[in-house]
mmCIF file of C-alpha atoms in Angstrom:
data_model
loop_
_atom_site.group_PDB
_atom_site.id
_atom_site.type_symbol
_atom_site.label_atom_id
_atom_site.label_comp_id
_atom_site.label_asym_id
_atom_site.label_seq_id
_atom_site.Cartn_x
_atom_site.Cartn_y
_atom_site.Cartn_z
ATOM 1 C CA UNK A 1217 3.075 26.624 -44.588
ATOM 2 C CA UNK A 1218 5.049 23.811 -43.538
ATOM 3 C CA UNK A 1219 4.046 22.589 -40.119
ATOM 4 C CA UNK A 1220 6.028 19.706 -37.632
ATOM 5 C CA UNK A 1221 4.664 18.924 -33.959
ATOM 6 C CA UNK A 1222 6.682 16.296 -31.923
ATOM 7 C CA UNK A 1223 4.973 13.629 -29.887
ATOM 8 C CA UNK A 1224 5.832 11.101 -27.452
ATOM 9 C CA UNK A 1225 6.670 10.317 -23.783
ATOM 10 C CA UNK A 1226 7.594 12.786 -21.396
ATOM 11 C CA UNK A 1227 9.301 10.366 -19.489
ATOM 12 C CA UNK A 1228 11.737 7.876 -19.902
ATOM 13 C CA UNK A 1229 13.506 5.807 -16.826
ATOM 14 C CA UNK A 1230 17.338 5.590 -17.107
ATOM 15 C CA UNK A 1231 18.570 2.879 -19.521
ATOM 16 C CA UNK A 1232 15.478 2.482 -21.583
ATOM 17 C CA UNK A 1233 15.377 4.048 -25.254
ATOM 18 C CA UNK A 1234 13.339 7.448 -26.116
ATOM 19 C CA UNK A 1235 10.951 7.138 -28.646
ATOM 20 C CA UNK A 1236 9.722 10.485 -30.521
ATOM 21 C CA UNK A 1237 8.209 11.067 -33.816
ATOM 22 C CA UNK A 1238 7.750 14.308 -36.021
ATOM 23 C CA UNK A 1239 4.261 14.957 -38.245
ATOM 24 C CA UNK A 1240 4.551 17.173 -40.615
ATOM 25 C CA UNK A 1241 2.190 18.703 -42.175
ATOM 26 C CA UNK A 1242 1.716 21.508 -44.742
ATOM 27 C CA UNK A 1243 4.005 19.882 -47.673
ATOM 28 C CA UNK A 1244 5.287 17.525 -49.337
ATOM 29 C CA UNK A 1245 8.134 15.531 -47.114
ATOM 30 C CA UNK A 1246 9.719 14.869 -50.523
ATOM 31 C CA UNK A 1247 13.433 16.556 -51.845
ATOM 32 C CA UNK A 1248 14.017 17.512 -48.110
ATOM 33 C CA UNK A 1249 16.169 16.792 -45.098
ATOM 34 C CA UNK A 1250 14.995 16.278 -41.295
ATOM 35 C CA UNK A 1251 16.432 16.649 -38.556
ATOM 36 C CA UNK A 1252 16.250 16.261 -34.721
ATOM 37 C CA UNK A 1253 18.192 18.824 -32.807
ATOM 38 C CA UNK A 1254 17.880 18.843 -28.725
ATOM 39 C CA UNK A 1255 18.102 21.625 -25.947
ATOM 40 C CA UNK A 1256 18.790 20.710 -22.070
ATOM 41 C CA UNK A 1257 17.288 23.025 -20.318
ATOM 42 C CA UNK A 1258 18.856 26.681 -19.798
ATOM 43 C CA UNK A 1259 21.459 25.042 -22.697
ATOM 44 C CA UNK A 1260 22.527 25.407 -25.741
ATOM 45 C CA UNK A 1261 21.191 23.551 -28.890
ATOM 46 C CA UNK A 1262 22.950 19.902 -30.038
ATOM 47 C CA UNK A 1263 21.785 18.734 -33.770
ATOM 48 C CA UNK A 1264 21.240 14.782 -32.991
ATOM 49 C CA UNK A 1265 20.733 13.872 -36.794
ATOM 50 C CA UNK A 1266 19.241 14.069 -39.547
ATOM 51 C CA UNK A 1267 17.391 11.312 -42.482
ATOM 52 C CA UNK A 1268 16.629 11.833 -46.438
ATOM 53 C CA UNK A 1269 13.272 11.767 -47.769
ATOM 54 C CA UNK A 1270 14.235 8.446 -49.342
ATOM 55 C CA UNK A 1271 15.802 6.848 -45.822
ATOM 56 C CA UNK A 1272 19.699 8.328 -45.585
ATOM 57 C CA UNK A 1273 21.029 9.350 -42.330
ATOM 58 C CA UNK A 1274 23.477 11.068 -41.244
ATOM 59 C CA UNK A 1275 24.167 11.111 -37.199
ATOM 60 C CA UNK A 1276 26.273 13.180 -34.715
ATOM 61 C CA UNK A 1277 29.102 11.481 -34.020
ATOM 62 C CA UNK A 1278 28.789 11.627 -29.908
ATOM 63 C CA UNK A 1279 25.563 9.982 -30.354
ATOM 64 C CA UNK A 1280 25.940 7.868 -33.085
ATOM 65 C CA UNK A 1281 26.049 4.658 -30.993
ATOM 66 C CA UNK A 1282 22.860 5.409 -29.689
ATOM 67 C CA UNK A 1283 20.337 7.218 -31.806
ATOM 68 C CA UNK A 1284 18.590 5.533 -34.737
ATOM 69 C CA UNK A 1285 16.274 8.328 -36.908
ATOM 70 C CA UNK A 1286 13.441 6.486 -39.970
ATOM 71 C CA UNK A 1287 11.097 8.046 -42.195
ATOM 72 C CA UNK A 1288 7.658 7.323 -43.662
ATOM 73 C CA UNK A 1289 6.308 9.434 -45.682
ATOM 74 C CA UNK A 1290 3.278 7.700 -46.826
ATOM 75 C CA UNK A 1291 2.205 8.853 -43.272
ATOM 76 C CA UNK A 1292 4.504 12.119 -43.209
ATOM 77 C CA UNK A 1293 6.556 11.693 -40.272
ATOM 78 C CA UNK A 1294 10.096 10.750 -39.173
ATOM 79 C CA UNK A 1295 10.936 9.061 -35.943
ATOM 80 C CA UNK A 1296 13.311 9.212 -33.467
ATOM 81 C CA UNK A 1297 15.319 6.526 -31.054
ATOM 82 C CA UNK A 1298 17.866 7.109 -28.415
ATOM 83 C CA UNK A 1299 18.645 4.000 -26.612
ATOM 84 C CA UNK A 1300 20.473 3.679 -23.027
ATOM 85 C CA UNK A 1301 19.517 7.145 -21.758
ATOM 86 C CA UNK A 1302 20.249 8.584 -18.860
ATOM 87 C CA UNK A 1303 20.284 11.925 -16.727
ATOM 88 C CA UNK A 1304 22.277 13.211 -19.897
ATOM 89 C CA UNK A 1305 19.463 13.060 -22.387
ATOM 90 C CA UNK A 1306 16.908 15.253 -20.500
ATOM 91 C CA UNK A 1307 16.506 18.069 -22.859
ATOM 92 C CA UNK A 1308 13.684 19.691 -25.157
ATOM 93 C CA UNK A 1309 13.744 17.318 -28.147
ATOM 94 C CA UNK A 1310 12.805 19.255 -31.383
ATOM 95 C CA UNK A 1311 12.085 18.515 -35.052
ATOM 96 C CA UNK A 1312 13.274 20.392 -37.949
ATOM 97 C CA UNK A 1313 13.100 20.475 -42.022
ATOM 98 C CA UNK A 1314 16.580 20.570 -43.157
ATOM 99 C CA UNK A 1315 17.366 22.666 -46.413
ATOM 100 C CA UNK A 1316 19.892 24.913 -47.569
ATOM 101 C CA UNK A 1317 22.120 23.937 -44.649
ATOM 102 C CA UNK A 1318 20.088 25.537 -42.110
ATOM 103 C CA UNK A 1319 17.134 24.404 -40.248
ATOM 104 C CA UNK A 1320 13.928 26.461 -41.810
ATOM 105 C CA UNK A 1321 11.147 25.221 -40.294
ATOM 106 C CA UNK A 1322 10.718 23.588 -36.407
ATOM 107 C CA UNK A 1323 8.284 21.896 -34.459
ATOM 108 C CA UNK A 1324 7.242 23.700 -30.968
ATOM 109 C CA UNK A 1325 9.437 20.685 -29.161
ATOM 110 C CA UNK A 1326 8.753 18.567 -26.229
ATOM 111 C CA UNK A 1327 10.342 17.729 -22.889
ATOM 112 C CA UNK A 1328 11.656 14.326 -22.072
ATOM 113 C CA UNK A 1329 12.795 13.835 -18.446
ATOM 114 C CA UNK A 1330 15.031 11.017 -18.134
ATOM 115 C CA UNK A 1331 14.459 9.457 -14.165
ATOM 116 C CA UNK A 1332 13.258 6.698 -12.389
ATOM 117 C CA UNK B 1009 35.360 19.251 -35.113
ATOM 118 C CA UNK B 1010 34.489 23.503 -35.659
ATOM 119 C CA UNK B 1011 33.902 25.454 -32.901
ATOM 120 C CA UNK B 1012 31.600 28.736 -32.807
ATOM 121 C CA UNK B 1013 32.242 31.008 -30.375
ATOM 122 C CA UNK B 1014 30.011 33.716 -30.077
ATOM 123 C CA UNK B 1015 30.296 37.112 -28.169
ATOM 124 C CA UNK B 1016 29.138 39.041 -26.433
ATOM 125 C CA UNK B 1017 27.867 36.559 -23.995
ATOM 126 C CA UNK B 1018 25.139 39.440 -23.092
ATOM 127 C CA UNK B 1019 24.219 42.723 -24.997
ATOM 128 C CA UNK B 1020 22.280 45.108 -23.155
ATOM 129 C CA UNK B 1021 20.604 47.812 -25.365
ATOM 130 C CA UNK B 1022 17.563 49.884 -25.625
ATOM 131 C CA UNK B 1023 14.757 49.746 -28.312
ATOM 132 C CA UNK B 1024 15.626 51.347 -30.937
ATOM 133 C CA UNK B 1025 19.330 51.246 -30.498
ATOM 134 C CA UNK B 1026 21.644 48.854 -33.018
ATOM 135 C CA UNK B 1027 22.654 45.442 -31.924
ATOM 136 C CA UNK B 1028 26.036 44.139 -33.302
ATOM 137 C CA UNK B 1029 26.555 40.181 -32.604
ATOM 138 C CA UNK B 1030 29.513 38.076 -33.217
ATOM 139 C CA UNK B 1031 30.035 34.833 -34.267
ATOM 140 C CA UNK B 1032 33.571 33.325 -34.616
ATOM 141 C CA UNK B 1033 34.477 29.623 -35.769
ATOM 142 C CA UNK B 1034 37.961 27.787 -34.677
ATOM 143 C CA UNK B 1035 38.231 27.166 -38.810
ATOM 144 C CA UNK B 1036 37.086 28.812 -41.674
ATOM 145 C CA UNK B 1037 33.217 28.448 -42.397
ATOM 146 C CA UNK B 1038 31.764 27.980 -45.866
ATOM 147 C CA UNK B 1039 29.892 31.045 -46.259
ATOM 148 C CA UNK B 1040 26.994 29.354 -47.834
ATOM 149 C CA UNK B 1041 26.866 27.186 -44.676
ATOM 150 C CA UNK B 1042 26.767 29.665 -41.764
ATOM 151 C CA UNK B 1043 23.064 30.513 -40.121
ATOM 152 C CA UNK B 1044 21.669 32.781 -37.018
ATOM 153 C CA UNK B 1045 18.515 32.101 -34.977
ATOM 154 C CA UNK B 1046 16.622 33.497 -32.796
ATOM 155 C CA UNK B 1047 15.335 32.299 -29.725
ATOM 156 C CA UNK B 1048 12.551 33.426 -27.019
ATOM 157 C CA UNK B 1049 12.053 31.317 -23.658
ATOM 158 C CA UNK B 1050 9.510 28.529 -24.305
ATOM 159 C CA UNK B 1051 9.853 28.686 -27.978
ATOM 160 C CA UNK B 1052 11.859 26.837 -30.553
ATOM 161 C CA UNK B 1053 14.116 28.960 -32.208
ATOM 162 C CA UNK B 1054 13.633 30.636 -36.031
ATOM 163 C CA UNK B 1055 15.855 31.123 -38.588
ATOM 164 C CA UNK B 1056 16.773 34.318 -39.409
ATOM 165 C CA UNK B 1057 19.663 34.436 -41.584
ATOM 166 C CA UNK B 1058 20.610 31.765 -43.608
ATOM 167 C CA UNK B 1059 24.074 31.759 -46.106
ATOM 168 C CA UNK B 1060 25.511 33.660 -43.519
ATOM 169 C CA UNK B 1061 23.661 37.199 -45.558
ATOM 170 C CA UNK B 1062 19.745 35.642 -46.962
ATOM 171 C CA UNK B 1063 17.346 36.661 -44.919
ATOM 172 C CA UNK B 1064 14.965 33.758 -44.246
ATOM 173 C CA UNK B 1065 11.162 34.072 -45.731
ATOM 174 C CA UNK B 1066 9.194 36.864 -43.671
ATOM 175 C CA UNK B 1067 12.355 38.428 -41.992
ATOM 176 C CA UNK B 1068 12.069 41.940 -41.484
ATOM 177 C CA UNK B 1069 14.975 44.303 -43.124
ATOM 178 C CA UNK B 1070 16.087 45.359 -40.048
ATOM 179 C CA UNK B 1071 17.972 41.910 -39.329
ATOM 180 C CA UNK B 1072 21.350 41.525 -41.491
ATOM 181 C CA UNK B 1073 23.683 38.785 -41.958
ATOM 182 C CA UNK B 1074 27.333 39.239 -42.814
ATOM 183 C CA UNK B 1075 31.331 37.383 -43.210
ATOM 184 C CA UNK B 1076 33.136 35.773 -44.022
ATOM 185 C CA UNK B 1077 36.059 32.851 -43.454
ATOM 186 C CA UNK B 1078 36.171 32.830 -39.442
ATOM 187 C CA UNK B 1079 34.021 35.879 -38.444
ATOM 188 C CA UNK B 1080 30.533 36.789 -39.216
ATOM 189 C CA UNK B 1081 28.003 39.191 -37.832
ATOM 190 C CA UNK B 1082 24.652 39.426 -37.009
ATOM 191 C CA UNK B 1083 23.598 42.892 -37.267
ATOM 192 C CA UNK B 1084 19.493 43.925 -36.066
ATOM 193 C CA UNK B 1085 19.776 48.075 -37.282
ATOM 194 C CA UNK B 1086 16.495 49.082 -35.019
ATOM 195 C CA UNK B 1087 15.730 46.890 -31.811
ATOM 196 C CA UNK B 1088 12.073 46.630 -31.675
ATOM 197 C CA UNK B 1089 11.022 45.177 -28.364
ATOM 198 C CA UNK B 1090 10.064 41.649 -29.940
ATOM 199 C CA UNK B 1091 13.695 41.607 -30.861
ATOM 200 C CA UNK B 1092 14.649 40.870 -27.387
ATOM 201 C CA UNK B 1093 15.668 37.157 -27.204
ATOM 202 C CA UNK B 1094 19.127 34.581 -27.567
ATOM 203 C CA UNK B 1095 20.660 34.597 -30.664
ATOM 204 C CA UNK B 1096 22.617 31.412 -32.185
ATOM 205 C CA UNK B 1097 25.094 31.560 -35.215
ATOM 206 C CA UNK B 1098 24.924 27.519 -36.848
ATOM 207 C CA UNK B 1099 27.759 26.291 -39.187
ATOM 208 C CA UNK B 1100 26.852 23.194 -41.575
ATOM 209 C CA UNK B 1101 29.548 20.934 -43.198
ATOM 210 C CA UNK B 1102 32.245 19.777 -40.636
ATOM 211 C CA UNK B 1103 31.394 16.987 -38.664
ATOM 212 C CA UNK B 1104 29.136 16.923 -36.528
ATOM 213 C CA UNK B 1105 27.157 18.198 -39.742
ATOM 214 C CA UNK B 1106 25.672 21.095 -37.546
ATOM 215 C CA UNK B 1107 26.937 22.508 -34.778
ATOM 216 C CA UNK B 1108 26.020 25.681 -33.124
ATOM 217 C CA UNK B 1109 27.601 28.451 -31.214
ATOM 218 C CA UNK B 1110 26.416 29.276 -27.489
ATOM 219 C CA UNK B 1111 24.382 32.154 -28.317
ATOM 220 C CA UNK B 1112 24.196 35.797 -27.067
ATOM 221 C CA UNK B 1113 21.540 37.290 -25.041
ATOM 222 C CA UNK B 1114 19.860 40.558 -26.177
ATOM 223 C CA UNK B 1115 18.665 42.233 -23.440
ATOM 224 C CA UNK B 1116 17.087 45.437 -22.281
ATOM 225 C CA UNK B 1117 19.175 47.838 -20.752
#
């Protein structure tokens, strides 16, 4: 079974960029889709982007300016950076496998508090 | 950009009783494109429906997708108490790629 876990700083100061990457594990990362979606907290969910197996990306518009998403999958994970962040950006950051136009499989996410 | 809308906000039912959830988009939806999850506090959420009537791998049969165009419905026929949780319908295909509705809260009555 296909497996992701997110890692990466909890905390980020205001105008810095976040750094997070996604492991998976399981399978193959090849013919697939990944995406990172975000949560504030007690909010609703926000897909951030998404990058091909082979390096295509596709970003939400809102953040587009911002957010920069890479893959390697000789070491089967996919990386994610948000630059400029501020009070906005605290959220639960998660990591899903893309496929069929739904999001099948997600990591267990991870908190990123944006403050000084 | 298409906006879900989702309703009720809250749905407050007993175990055992049906649940009947909404999910309506500002334009018509791709049925092929339209997904629910589900949600528990402290846990990312799992797909449940997927091409807005597949159940996704190791559903049970009590959770059913259907729609079509504008307005689709998540039905769950039994509530079991591990059912209780947010639900969120997910459209694919208008930009932003994904976007998601603001989910509905199953709770017990």
């Amino acid at each position: 079974q296909v497996q992701l876990q997110e890692s990466g700083p909890g905390l980020v100061k205001p105008s810095e960029t976040l750094s997070l990457t996604c492991t998976v594990s399981g399978d193959s990362m090849n013919t697939y889709y990944w995406s990172w979606i975000r949560q504030p907290p007690g909010k609703g969910l926000e897909w951030i982007g998404y990058i091909y197996y082979s390096g295509g990306t596709k970003y939400n518009p809102s953040l587009k300016s911002r957010v920069t998403i890479s893959v390697d999958t000789s070491k089967n994970h996919f990386s994610l950076k948000l630059s400029s962040v501020t009070a906005a950006d605290t959220a639960v950051y998660y990591c899903a496998r893309t496929q069929l136009a739904s999001l099948d499989y997600w990591g267990q996410g991870t908190l990123v508090t944006v403050s000084s | 950009e298409i906006v879900l809308t989702q309703s009720p906000g809250t749905l407050s039912l007993s175990p055992g009783e049906r649940a009947t959830l909404s999910c309506r988009a500002s334009q018509s939806v791709t049925s092929s494109y339209l997904a629910w999850y589900q949600q528990k506090p402290g846990q990312a959420p799992r797909l449940l429906i997927y091409g807005a009537s597949s159940r996704a791998t190791g559903i049970p049969d009590r959770f059913s997708g259907s729609g079509s165009g504008t307005d689709f419905t998540l039905t769950i026929s039994r509530l079991e108490p591990e059912d209780f949780a947010v639900y969120y319908c997910q459209q694919y295909g208008s930009s932003p790629l994904f976007t998601f509705g603001p989910g509905t809260k199953v709770d017990i009555k």
